[in-house]
């Protein structure tokens, strides 16, 4: 079969910060050599016109759902079968099935061979779902499909899946539940030795799932002399020795979800543990003393937030000389507990914001209690702009222990801040998907009753 893999963008436009989508390295690794595979990443180049493979496989996230459905509709109009997988079809299978011939729920590893066999026999089932979470031992990443494409010069590597925490807004917990899986460390190290350049992004949802495993991973990374980034829960700061080991193993920056400076908000989102082992100030000190640059993320719109919360958070991030920071309106994602609560409380502004032609990227999707939805949108955009002003970049840059510690950090600091500043303006206020495709396409393409509930 001829198979086209597609990574849709949020909008019908190119991005400047695209990274290799690991799910396609996995799918390629699972696909027999007898099939001819072509891969298109819409963030890098426009999709080909009149492509006519036997099967299209797309990865779909909530923010890319509208664009994915538009692309799928175009292929299906020409009689090409489309299979979708990833977060969004997993959470909303009945919606995705209006636009795909088949969907894969959850991880691909256990079912992809069956999808291919059924597609070859022209006998696709609507839904594929593995019986349990597949073991990650032996997983093969075939990165050959990324060759010749202009991705950011960083190698994405996955050690494990899932998170030990359960924040109410989070898609990870909704996707993996309490399941935590790690690959054998030897396999991760071999893969890095074979494929990675100088910079790695360990894409685990939380690299600090448990202290012993993190220690073992960091120790194994030391001899490789790589520079790496990750996402980690801030409770790692309770163990300064482990943080020091993290730095020694090459970690130069880590993303921490601070989310809010208000403890009642943290409680509401089930993230009180953020300040359980030490105040933010104490944790930041441990991390920055070790030389790790902090990428802090904040959300606004929980019940205790007011119009003053934005300024407070952005000043906090600038004063603590964060390497990068993001200030997002809290956005209820289907599948997450927060979404169900907002729907139950009648606070959502759209039926399905991710498909709505009136929704704009960066805008509030629900009515907060402490301000209006417009104030929430404006406050986040203001905070992002303030954090990315030249004076803020210069002020934050003057940090000898972290952002100016060595040539790698300094280079990364400036490059990332320039990109971040540009991205703030590029995405804000944009309609998701291609703007010139009218909203009626949703009804036109629906060949399944949207209200039909599929029993999984
Ligand atoms: C690294 C990363 C990024 C990187 C880019 C990564 C890249 N390659 O381009 C950056 C930082 C740029 C980024 C940006 C964004 N991201 Co991001 N990102 C991630 C992260 C941490 C890892 C992705 C990864 O490599 N996963 C490893 C692969 C192997 O897992 P996977 O993609 O889930 O694939 C498996 C299954 O899902 C399934 N599968 C997936 N697709 C398909 C397709 C088919 C056909 C099949 C059969 C199976 C299948 O099989 C795979 C193997 O088992 C994920 C969290 C996560 N754990 O996935 C968030 C995540 C995907 N991102 C998320 C979001 C929201 C975004 C942004 C929209 C944020 C924003 N507000 O701007 C942007 C979008 C940018 C864009 N242009 O699209 C959310 C999506 C939530 C949702 N419900 O859709 C996630 C889940 C984070 C979270 N905590 O909620 N992201
Ligand atoms: S710590 Fe991060 S990955 Fe874990 S549940 Fe909370 S938001 Fe999700």
PDB file of N, CA, C and O and ligand atoms in Angstrom, residues 7 9-10 19-23 26-27 43 57-59 61-64 83-87 91 104 106-109 112 156 158 161 171-172 175 201 203 205 231 333 361 427, ligand 1:
ATOM      1  N   UNK A   7       1.087  15.199   9.704  1.00  0.00           N
ATOM      2  CA  UNK A   7       1.078  15.933  10.966  1.00  0.00           C
ATOM      3  C   UNK A   7       0.475  17.310  10.633  1.00  0.00           C
ATOM      4  O   UNK A   7       1.150  18.177  10.064  1.00  0.00           O
ATOM      5  N   UNK A   9      -1.045  21.131  11.070  1.00  0.00           N
ATOM      6  CA  UNK A   9      -0.717  22.264  11.935  1.00  0.00           C
ATOM      7  C   UNK A   9      -2.011  22.783  12.576  1.00  0.00           C
ATOM      8  O   UNK A   9      -3.110  22.358  12.221  1.00  0.00           O
ATOM      9  N   UNK A  10      -1.869  23.738  13.492  1.00  0.00           N
ATOM     10  CA  UNK A  10      -3.065  24.342  14.083  1.00  0.00           C
ATOM     11  C   UNK A  10      -3.817  25.155  13.031  1.00  0.00           C
ATOM     12  O   UNK A  10      -5.037  25.217  13.028  1.00  0.00           O
ATOM     13  N   UNK A  19       9.202  20.564  15.738  1.00  0.00           N
ATOM     14  CA  UNK A  19      10.112  19.482  16.137  1.00  0.00           C
ATOM     15  C   UNK A  19       9.584  18.168  15.572  1.00  0.00           C
ATOM     16  O   UNK A  19       8.393  18.051  15.271  1.00  0.00           O
ATOM     17  N   UNK A  20      10.451  17.195  15.467  1.00  0.00           N
ATOM     18  CA  UNK A  20      10.063  15.910  14.870  1.00  0.00           C
ATOM     19  C   UNK A  20       8.927  15.244  15.665  1.00  0.00           C
ATOM     20  O   UNK A  20       9.065  15.042  16.874  1.00  0.00           O
ATOM     21  N   UNK A  21       7.815  14.910  15.028  1.00  0.00           N
ATOM     22  CA  UNK A  21       6.714  14.259  15.764  1.00  0.00           C
ATOM     23  C   UNK A  21       6.998  12.766  15.982  1.00  0.00           C
ATOM     24  O   UNK A  21       6.951  11.975  15.038  1.00  0.00           O
ATOM     25  N   UNK A  22       7.303  12.431  17.213  1.00  0.00           N
ATOM     26  CA  UNK A  22       7.761  11.064  17.528  1.00  0.00           C
ATOM     27  C   UNK A  22       6.755   9.982  17.165  1.00  0.00           C
ATOM     28  O   UNK A  22       7.135   8.851  16.865  1.00  0.00           O
ATOM     29  N   UNK A  23       5.451  10.322  17.207  1.00  0.00           N
ATOM     30  CA  UNK A  23       4.460   9.264  16.938  1.00  0.00           C
ATOM     31  C   UNK A  23       4.675   8.659  15.553  1.00  0.00           C
ATOM     32  O   UNK A  23       4.457   7.464  15.348  1.00  0.00           O
ATOM     33  N   UNK A  26       7.448   6.157  15.489  1.00  0.00           N
ATOM     34  CA  UNK A  26       6.951   4.873  16.026  1.00  0.00           C
ATOM     35  C   UNK A  26       6.116   4.153  14.967  1.00  0.00           C
ATOM     36  O   UNK A  26       6.308   2.963  14.711  1.00  0.00           O
ATOM     37  N   UNK A  27       5.193   4.873  14.338  1.00  0.00           N
ATOM     38  CA  UNK A  27       4.353   4.232  13.315  1.00  0.00           C
ATOM     39  C   UNK A  27       5.206   3.683  12.176  1.00  0.00           C
ATOM     40  O   UNK A  27       4.973   2.586  11.677  1.00  0.00           O
ATOM     41  N   UNK A  43       3.438  21.814   9.319  1.00  0.00           N
ATOM     42  CA  UNK A  43       4.112  22.948   9.939  1.00  0.00           C
ATOM     43  C   UNK A  43       5.327  23.378   9.114  1.00  0.00           C
ATOM     44  O   UNK A  43       5.804  24.494   9.227  1.00  0.00           O
ATOM     45  N   UNK A  57      -2.741   8.432   7.337  1.00  0.00           N
ATOM     46  CA  UNK A  57      -2.723   8.301   8.801  1.00  0.00           C
ATOM     47  C   UNK A  57      -2.376   9.653   9.388  1.00  0.00           C
ATOM     48  O   UNK A  57      -1.342  10.237   9.053  1.00  0.00           O
ATOM     49  N   UNK A  58      -3.267  10.168  10.239  1.00  0.00           N
ATOM     50  CA  UNK A  58      -3.047  11.502  10.811  1.00  0.00           C
ATOM     51  C   UNK A  58      -2.997  11.439  12.325  1.00  0.00           C
ATOM     52  O   UNK A  58      -3.731  10.672  12.947  1.00  0.00           O
ATOM     53  N   UNK A  59      -2.168  12.296  12.912  1.00  0.00           N
ATOM     54  CA  UNK A  59      -2.184  12.441  14.362  1.00  0.00           C
ATOM     55  C   UNK A  59      -3.003  13.694  14.676  1.00  0.00           C
ATOM     56  O   UNK A  59      -2.821  14.732  14.037  1.00  0.00           O
ATOM     57  N   UNK A  61      -4.521  16.330  17.596  1.00  0.00           N
ATOM     58  CA  UNK A  61      -4.647  16.887  18.946  1.00  0.00           C
ATOM     59  C   UNK A  61      -5.868  17.810  18.949  1.00  0.00           C
ATOM     60  O   UNK A  61      -6.387  18.162  17.884  1.00  0.00           O
ATOM     61  N   UNK A  62      -6.278  18.248  20.127  1.00  0.00           N
ATOM     62  CA  UNK A  62      -7.487  19.064  20.200  1.00  0.00           C
ATOM     63  C   UNK A  62      -7.327  20.364  19.400  1.00  0.00           C
ATOM     64  O   UNK A  62      -8.219  20.755  18.650  1.00  0.00           O
ATOM     65  N   UNK A  63      -6.164  20.997  19.525  1.00  0.00           N
ATOM     66  CA  UNK A  63      -5.952  22.242  18.787  1.00  0.00           C
ATOM     67  C   UNK A  63      -5.833  22.022  17.276  1.00  0.00           C
ATOM     68  O   UNK A  63      -5.975  22.959  16.500  1.00  0.00           O
ATOM     69  N   UNK A  64      -5.481  20.808  16.852  1.00  0.00           N
ATOM     70  CA  UNK A  64      -5.356  20.577  15.410  1.00  0.00           C
ATOM     71  C   UNK A  64      -6.580  19.855  14.847  1.00  0.00           C
ATOM     72  O   UNK A  64      -6.609  19.514  13.665  1.00  0.00           O
ATOM     73  N   UNK A  83      -7.230   7.251   8.540  1.00  0.00           N
ATOM     74  CA  UNK A  83      -7.239   6.772   9.923  1.00  0.00           C
ATOM     75  C   UNK A  83      -6.618   7.858  10.796  1.00  0.00           C
ATOM     76  O   UNK A  83      -5.628   8.481  10.418  1.00  0.00           O
ATOM     77  N   UNK A  84      -7.259   8.091  11.954  1.00  0.00           N
ATOM     78  CA  UNK A  84      -6.762   9.131  12.870  1.00  0.00           C
ATOM     79  C   UNK A  84      -6.404   8.503  14.214  1.00  0.00           C
ATOM     80  O   UNK A  84      -7.071   7.576  14.671  1.00  0.00           O
ATOM     81  N   UNK A  85      -5.371   9.057  14.837  1.00  0.00           N
ATOM     82  CA  UNK A  85      -5.004   8.612  16.189  1.00  0.00           C
ATOM     83  C   UNK A  85      -4.504   9.789  16.989  1.00  0.00           C
ATOM     84  O   UNK A  85      -4.384  10.894  16.471  1.00  0.00           O
ATOM     85  N   UNK A  86      -4.212   9.551  18.266  1.00  0.00           N
ATOM     86  CA  UNK A  86      -3.691  10.608  19.133  1.00  0.00           C
ATOM     87  C   UNK A  86      -4.710  11.040  20.172  1.00  0.00           C
ATOM     88  O   UNK A  86      -5.732  10.377  20.394  1.00  0.00           O
ATOM     89  N   UNK A  87      -4.424  12.188  20.807  1.00  0.00           N
ATOM     90  CA  UNK A  87      -5.224  12.605  21.972  1.00  0.00           C
ATOM     91  C   UNK A  87      -6.695  12.831  21.649  1.00  0.00           C
ATOM     92  O   UNK A  87      -7.587  12.335  22.332  1.00  0.00           O
ATOM     93  N   UNK A  91     -10.129  10.920  23.054  1.00  0.00           N
ATOM     94  CA  UNK A  91     -11.108  11.503  23.976  1.00  0.00           C
ATOM     95  C   UNK A  91     -12.497  11.616  23.355  1.00  0.00           C
ATOM     96  O   UNK A  91     -13.501  11.481  24.049  1.00  0.00           O
ATOM     97  N   UNK A 104      -7.808   5.219  16.055  1.00  0.00           N
ATOM     98  CA  UNK A 104      -7.077   4.391  17.024  1.00  0.00           C
ATOM     99  C   UNK A 104      -7.176   5.090  18.365  1.00  0.00           C
ATOM    100  O   UNK A 104      -6.833   6.272  18.487  1.00  0.00           O
ATOM    101  N   UNK A 106      -5.844   5.571  22.057  1.00  0.00           N
ATOM    102  CA  UNK A 106      -4.670   5.305  22.890  1.00  0.00           C
ATOM    103  C   UNK A 106      -3.435   4.997  22.061  1.00  0.00           C
ATOM    104  O   UNK A 106      -3.297   5.426  20.914  1.00  0.00           O
ATOM    105  N   UNK A 107      -2.530   4.232  22.664  1.00  0.00           N
ATOM    106  CA  UNK A 107      -1.237   3.944  22.028  1.00  0.00           C
ATOM    107  C   UNK A 107      -1.408   3.111  20.759  1.00  0.00           C
ATOM    108  O   UNK A 107      -2.279   2.237  20.679  1.00  0.00           O
ATOM    109  N   UNK A 108      -0.496   3.362  19.802  1.00  0.00           N
ATOM    110  CA  UNK A 108      -0.584   2.680  18.501  1.00  0.00           C
ATOM    111  C   UNK A 108       0.010   1.266  18.522  1.00  0.00           C
ATOM    112  O   UNK A 108      -0.379   0.414  17.719  1.00  0.00           O
ATOM    113  N   UNK A 109       0.975   1.045  19.423  1.00  0.00           N
ATOM    114  CA  UNK A 109       1.825  -0.154  19.311  1.00  0.00           C
ATOM    115  C   UNK A 109       1.053  -1.461  19.187  1.00  0.00           C
ATOM    116  O   UNK A 109       1.429  -2.330  18.397  1.00  0.00           O
ATOM    117  N   UNK A 112      -1.533  -1.187  15.457  1.00  0.00           N
ATOM    118  CA  UNK A 112      -1.226  -0.627  14.129  1.00  0.00           C
ATOM    119  C   UNK A 112      -1.132  -1.712  13.048  1.00  0.00           C
ATOM    120  O   UNK A 112      -1.586  -1.547  11.921  1.00  0.00           O
ATOM    121  N   UNK A 156      14.167  14.491  19.811  1.00  0.00           N
ATOM    122  CA  UNK A 156      13.175  14.160  20.827  1.00  0.00           C
ATOM    123  C   UNK A 156      13.324  12.695  21.230  1.00  0.00           C
ATOM    124  O   UNK A 156      13.442  11.821  20.367  1.00  0.00           O
ATOM    125  N   UNK A 158      11.882   9.705  24.104  1.00  0.00           N
ATOM    126  CA  UNK A 158      10.897   9.403  25.150  1.00  0.00           C
ATOM    127  C   UNK A 158      11.419   8.280  26.045  1.00  0.00           C
ATOM    128  O   UNK A 158      11.747   7.203  25.567  1.00  0.00           O
ATOM    129  N   UNK A 161       6.009   7.155  29.786  1.00  0.00           N
ATOM    130  CA  UNK A 161       4.692   7.766  29.509  1.00  0.00           C
ATOM    131  C   UNK A 161       3.892   7.846  30.806  1.00  0.00           C
ATOM    132  O   UNK A 161       3.930   6.923  31.613  1.00  0.00           O
ATOM    133  N   UNK A 171      -4.463  16.742  30.084  1.00  0.00           N
ATOM    134  CA  UNK A 171      -4.806  15.700  29.112  1.00  0.00           C
ATOM    135  C   UNK A 171      -4.011  14.415  29.351  1.00  0.00           C
ATOM    136  O   UNK A 171      -4.440  13.341  28.947  1.00  0.00           O
ATOM    137  N   UNK A 172      -2.845  14.547  29.962  1.00  0.00           N
ATOM    138  CA  UNK A 172      -1.984  13.371  30.150  1.00  0.00           C
ATOM    139  C   UNK A 172      -2.663  12.366  31.063  1.00  0.00           C
ATOM    140  O   UNK A 172      -2.741  11.175  30.785  1.00  0.00           O
ATOM    141  N   UNK A 175      -5.448  10.694  29.398  1.00  0.00           N
ATOM    142  CA  UNK A 175      -5.036   9.762  28.343  1.00  0.00           C
ATOM    143  C   UNK A 175      -4.479   8.464  28.930  1.00  0.00           C
ATOM    144  O   UNK A 175      -4.821   7.368  28.494  1.00  0.00           O
ATOM    145  N   UNK A 201      15.586  16.588  23.719  1.00  0.00           N
ATOM    146  CA  UNK A 201      14.393  16.992  24.464  1.00  0.00           C
ATOM    147  C   UNK A 201      13.770  15.693  24.976  1.00  0.00           C
ATOM    148  O   UNK A 201      13.287  14.889  24.183  1.00  0.00           O
ATOM    149  N   UNK A 203      10.884  14.063  26.195  1.00  0.00           N
ATOM    150  CA  UNK A 203       9.500  14.546  26.111  1.00  0.00           C
ATOM    151  C   UNK A 203       8.555  13.960  27.160  1.00  0.00           C
ATOM    152  O   UNK A 203       7.361  14.224  27.135  1.00  0.00           O
ATOM    153  N   UNK A 205       6.168  13.298  30.131  1.00  0.00           N
ATOM    154  CA  UNK A 205       5.263  14.275  30.722  1.00  0.00           C
ATOM    155  C   UNK A 205       5.800  14.770  32.060  1.00  0.00           C
ATOM    156  O   UNK A 205       5.572  15.903  32.447  1.00  0.00           O
ATOM    157  N   UNK A 231      10.473  18.171  30.923  1.00  0.00           N
ATOM    158  CA  UNK A 231       9.355  18.705  31.709  1.00  0.00           C
ATOM    159  C   UNK A 231       9.377  17.944  33.028  1.00  0.00           C
ATOM    160  O   UNK A 231       9.501  16.724  33.022  1.00  0.00           O
ATOM    161  N   UNK A 333     -10.017  21.005  28.192  1.00  0.00           N
ATOM    162  CA  UNK A 333      -9.784  20.071  27.085  1.00  0.00           C
ATOM    163  C   UNK A 333     -10.700  18.870  27.269  1.00  0.00           C
ATOM    164  O   UNK A 333     -10.794  18.328  28.383  1.00  0.00           O
ATOM    165  N   UNK A 361      -7.494  31.502  18.672  1.00  0.00           N
ATOM    166  CA  UNK A 361      -6.385  30.997  19.482  1.00  0.00           C
ATOM    167  C   UNK A 361      -5.987  32.036  20.542  1.00  0.00           C
ATOM    168  O   UNK A 361      -5.885  33.226  20.245  1.00  0.00           O
ATOM    169  N   UNK A 427       0.402  33.643  16.630  1.00  0.00           N
ATOM    170  CA  UNK A 427      -0.735  32.743  16.839  1.00  0.00           C
ATOM    171  C   UNK A 427      -1.975  33.459  17.383  1.00  0.00           C
ATOM    172  O   UNK A 427      -3.103  33.049  17.100  1.00  0.00           O
TER     173      UNK A 427
HETATM  174  C1  LIG B   1       6.934  17.675  22.737  1.00  0.00           C
HETATM  175  C2  LIG B   1       5.567  18.285  22.767  1.00  0.00           C
HETATM  176  C3  LIG B   1       5.377  19.493  22.089  1.00  0.00           C
HETATM  177  C4  LIG B   1       6.455  20.202  21.266  1.00  0.00           C
HETATM  178  C5  LIG B   1       6.371  19.827  19.788  1.00  0.00           C
HETATM  179  C6  LIG B   1       6.422  18.360  19.562  1.00  0.00           C
HETATM  180  C7  LIG B   1       6.557  18.031  18.105  1.00  0.00           C
HETATM  181  N1  LIG B   1       7.033  16.903  17.806  1.00  0.00           N
HETATM  182  O1  LIG B   1       6.277  18.806  17.253  1.00  0.00           O
HETATM  183  C8  LIG B   1       6.028  21.673  21.407  1.00  0.00           C
HETATM  184  C9  LIG B   1       6.630  22.190  22.696  1.00  0.00           C
HETATM  185  C10 LIG B   1       6.397  22.624  20.277  1.00  0.00           C
HETATM  186  C11 LIG B   1       4.519  21.477  21.580  1.00  0.00           C
HETATM  187  C12 LIG B   1       3.601  22.408  21.186  1.00  0.00           C
HETATM  188  C13 LIG B   1       2.251  22.282  21.447  1.00  0.00           C
HETATM  189  N2  LIG B   1       1.659  21.353  22.187  1.00  0.00           N
HETATM  190 CO1  LIG B   1       2.569  19.742  22.767  1.00  0.00          CO
HETATM  191  N3  LIG B   1       3.327  18.246  23.518  1.00  0.00           N
HETATM  192  C14 LIG B   1       4.511  17.655  23.460  1.00  0.00           C
HETATM  193  C15 LIG B   1       4.567  16.378  24.317  1.00  0.00           C
HETATM  194  C16 LIG B   1       5.178  16.733  25.658  1.00  0.00           C
HETATM  195  C17 LIG B   1       5.311  15.196  23.737  1.00  0.00           C
HETATM  196  C18 LIG B   1       4.881  14.773  22.323  1.00  0.00           C
HETATM  197  C19 LIG B   1       5.522  13.456  22.007  1.00  0.00           C
HETATM  198  O2  LIG B   1       6.565  13.388  21.389  1.00  0.00           O
HETATM  199  N4  LIG B   1       4.922  12.355  22.495  1.00  0.00           N
HETATM  200  C20 LIG B   1       5.430  11.019  22.311  1.00  0.00           C
HETATM  201  C21 LIG B   1       4.583  10.252  21.270  1.00  0.00           C
HETATM  202  C22 LIG B   1       5.197   8.906  21.010  1.00  0.00           C
HETATM  203  O3  LIG B   1       3.307  10.089  21.829  1.00  0.00           O
HETATM  204  P1  LIG B   1       1.945  10.459  21.056  1.00  0.00           P
HETATM  205  O4  LIG B   1       2.160  11.591  20.153  1.00  0.00           O
HETATM  206  O5  LIG B   1       0.890  10.556  22.077  1.00  0.00           O
HETATM  207  O6  LIG B   1       1.701   9.181  20.121  1.00  0.00           O
HETATM  208  C23 LIG B   1       1.239   7.935  20.584  1.00  0.00           C
HETATM  209  C24 LIG B   1      -0.292   7.822  20.699  1.00  0.00           C
HETATM  210  O7  LIG B   1      -0.946   9.007  20.999  1.00  0.00           O
HETATM  211  C25 LIG B   1      -0.723   7.267  19.376  1.00  0.00           C
HETATM  212  N5  LIG B   1      -0.879   8.161  18.223  1.00  0.00           N
HETATM  213  C26 LIG B   1      -0.650   9.477  18.100  1.00  0.00           C
HETATM  214  N6  LIG B   1      -0.926   9.887  16.867  1.00  0.00           N
HETATM  215  C27 LIG B   1      -1.332   8.834  16.156  1.00  0.00           C
HETATM  216  C28 LIG B   1      -1.731   8.719  14.843  1.00  0.00           C
HETATM  217  C29 LIG B   1      -2.130   7.467  14.348  1.00  0.00           C
HETATM  218  C30 LIG B   1      -2.547   7.348  12.936  1.00  0.00           C
HETATM  219  C31 LIG B   1      -2.110   6.351  15.213  1.00  0.00           C
HETATM  220  C32 LIG B   1      -2.499   5.036  14.706  1.00  0.00           C
HETATM  221  C33 LIG B   1      -1.714   6.466  16.542  1.00  0.00           C
HETATM  222  C34 LIG B   1      -1.311   7.711  17.006  1.00  0.00           C
HETATM  223  O8  LIG B   1       0.338   6.375  19.079  1.00  0.00           O
HETATM  224  C35 LIG B   1       1.596   6.938  19.514  1.00  0.00           C
HETATM  225  C36 LIG B   1       2.479   5.821  20.002  1.00  0.00           C
HETATM  226  O9  LIG B   1       1.857   5.069  20.992  1.00  0.00           O
HETATM  227  C37 LIG B   1       3.044  16.046  24.438  1.00  0.00           C
HETATM  228  C38 LIG B   1       2.664  15.203  25.638  1.00  0.00           C
HETATM  229  C39 LIG B   1       2.788  13.722  25.289  1.00  0.00           C
HETATM  230  N7  LIG B   1       3.096  12.923  26.239  1.00  0.00           N
HETATM  231  O10 LIG B   1       2.598  13.277  24.178  1.00  0.00           O
HETATM  232  C40 LIG B   1       2.439  17.443  24.419  1.00  0.00           C
HETATM  233  C41 LIG B   1       0.985  17.676  23.917  1.00  0.00           C
HETATM  234  C42 LIG B   1       0.756  16.713  22.770  1.00  0.00           C
HETATM  235  N8  LIG B   1       0.961  19.064  23.467  1.00  0.00           N
HETATM  236  C43 LIG B   1      -0.157  19.620  23.710  1.00  0.00           C
HETATM  237  C44 LIG B   1      -0.486  20.956  23.321  1.00  0.00           C
HETATM  238  C45 LIG B   1      -1.826  21.505  23.812  1.00  0.00           C
HETATM  239  C46 LIG B   1       0.383  21.712  22.523  1.00  0.00           C
HETATM  240  C47 LIG B   1       0.095  23.113  21.948  1.00  0.00           C
HETATM  241  C48 LIG B   1      -1.251  23.226  21.258  1.00  0.00           C
HETATM  242  C49 LIG B   1       0.257  24.131  23.073  1.00  0.00           C
HETATM  243  C50 LIG B   1      -0.217  25.510  22.734  1.00  0.00           C
HETATM  244  N9  LIG B   1      -1.196  26.014  23.474  1.00  0.00           N
HETATM  245  O11 LIG B   1       0.259  26.126  21.805  1.00  0.00           O
HETATM  246  C51 LIG B   1       1.265  23.299  20.936  1.00  0.00           C
HETATM  247  C52 LIG B   1       0.883  22.926  19.490  1.00  0.00           C
HETATM  248  C53 LIG B   1       1.931  23.316  18.511  1.00  0.00           C
HETATM  249  C54 LIG B   1       1.594  22.886  17.096  1.00  0.00           C
HETATM  250  N10 LIG B   1       2.011  23.670  16.124  1.00  0.00           N
HETATM  251  O12 LIG B   1       0.947  21.905  16.826  1.00  0.00           O
HETATM  252  C55 LIG B   1      -1.112  18.713  24.453  1.00  0.00           C
HETATM  253  C56 LIG B   1      -2.235  18.182  23.578  1.00  0.00           C
HETATM  254  C57 LIG B   1      -3.506  17.960  24.388  1.00  0.00           C
HETATM  255  C58 LIG B   1      -4.683  17.564  23.561  1.00  0.00           C
HETATM  256  N11 LIG B   1      -5.724  17.179  24.250  1.00  0.00           N
HETATM  257  O13 LIG B   1      -4.700  17.622  22.371  1.00  0.00           O
HETATM  258  C59 LIG B   1      -0.119  17.610  25.017  1.00  0.00           C
HETATM  259  C60 LIG B   1      -0.729  16.240  25.229  1.00  0.00           C
HETATM  260  C61 LIG B   1       0.469  18.175  26.339  1.00  0.00           C
HETATM  261  C62 LIG B   1      -0.464  18.196  27.522  1.00  0.00           C
HETATM  262  N12 LIG B   1       0.105  18.058  28.706  1.00  0.00           N
HETATM  263  O14 LIG B   1      -1.651  18.368  27.477  1.00  0.00           O
HETATM  264  N13 LIG B   1       4.258  20.287  22.102  1.00  0.00           N
END
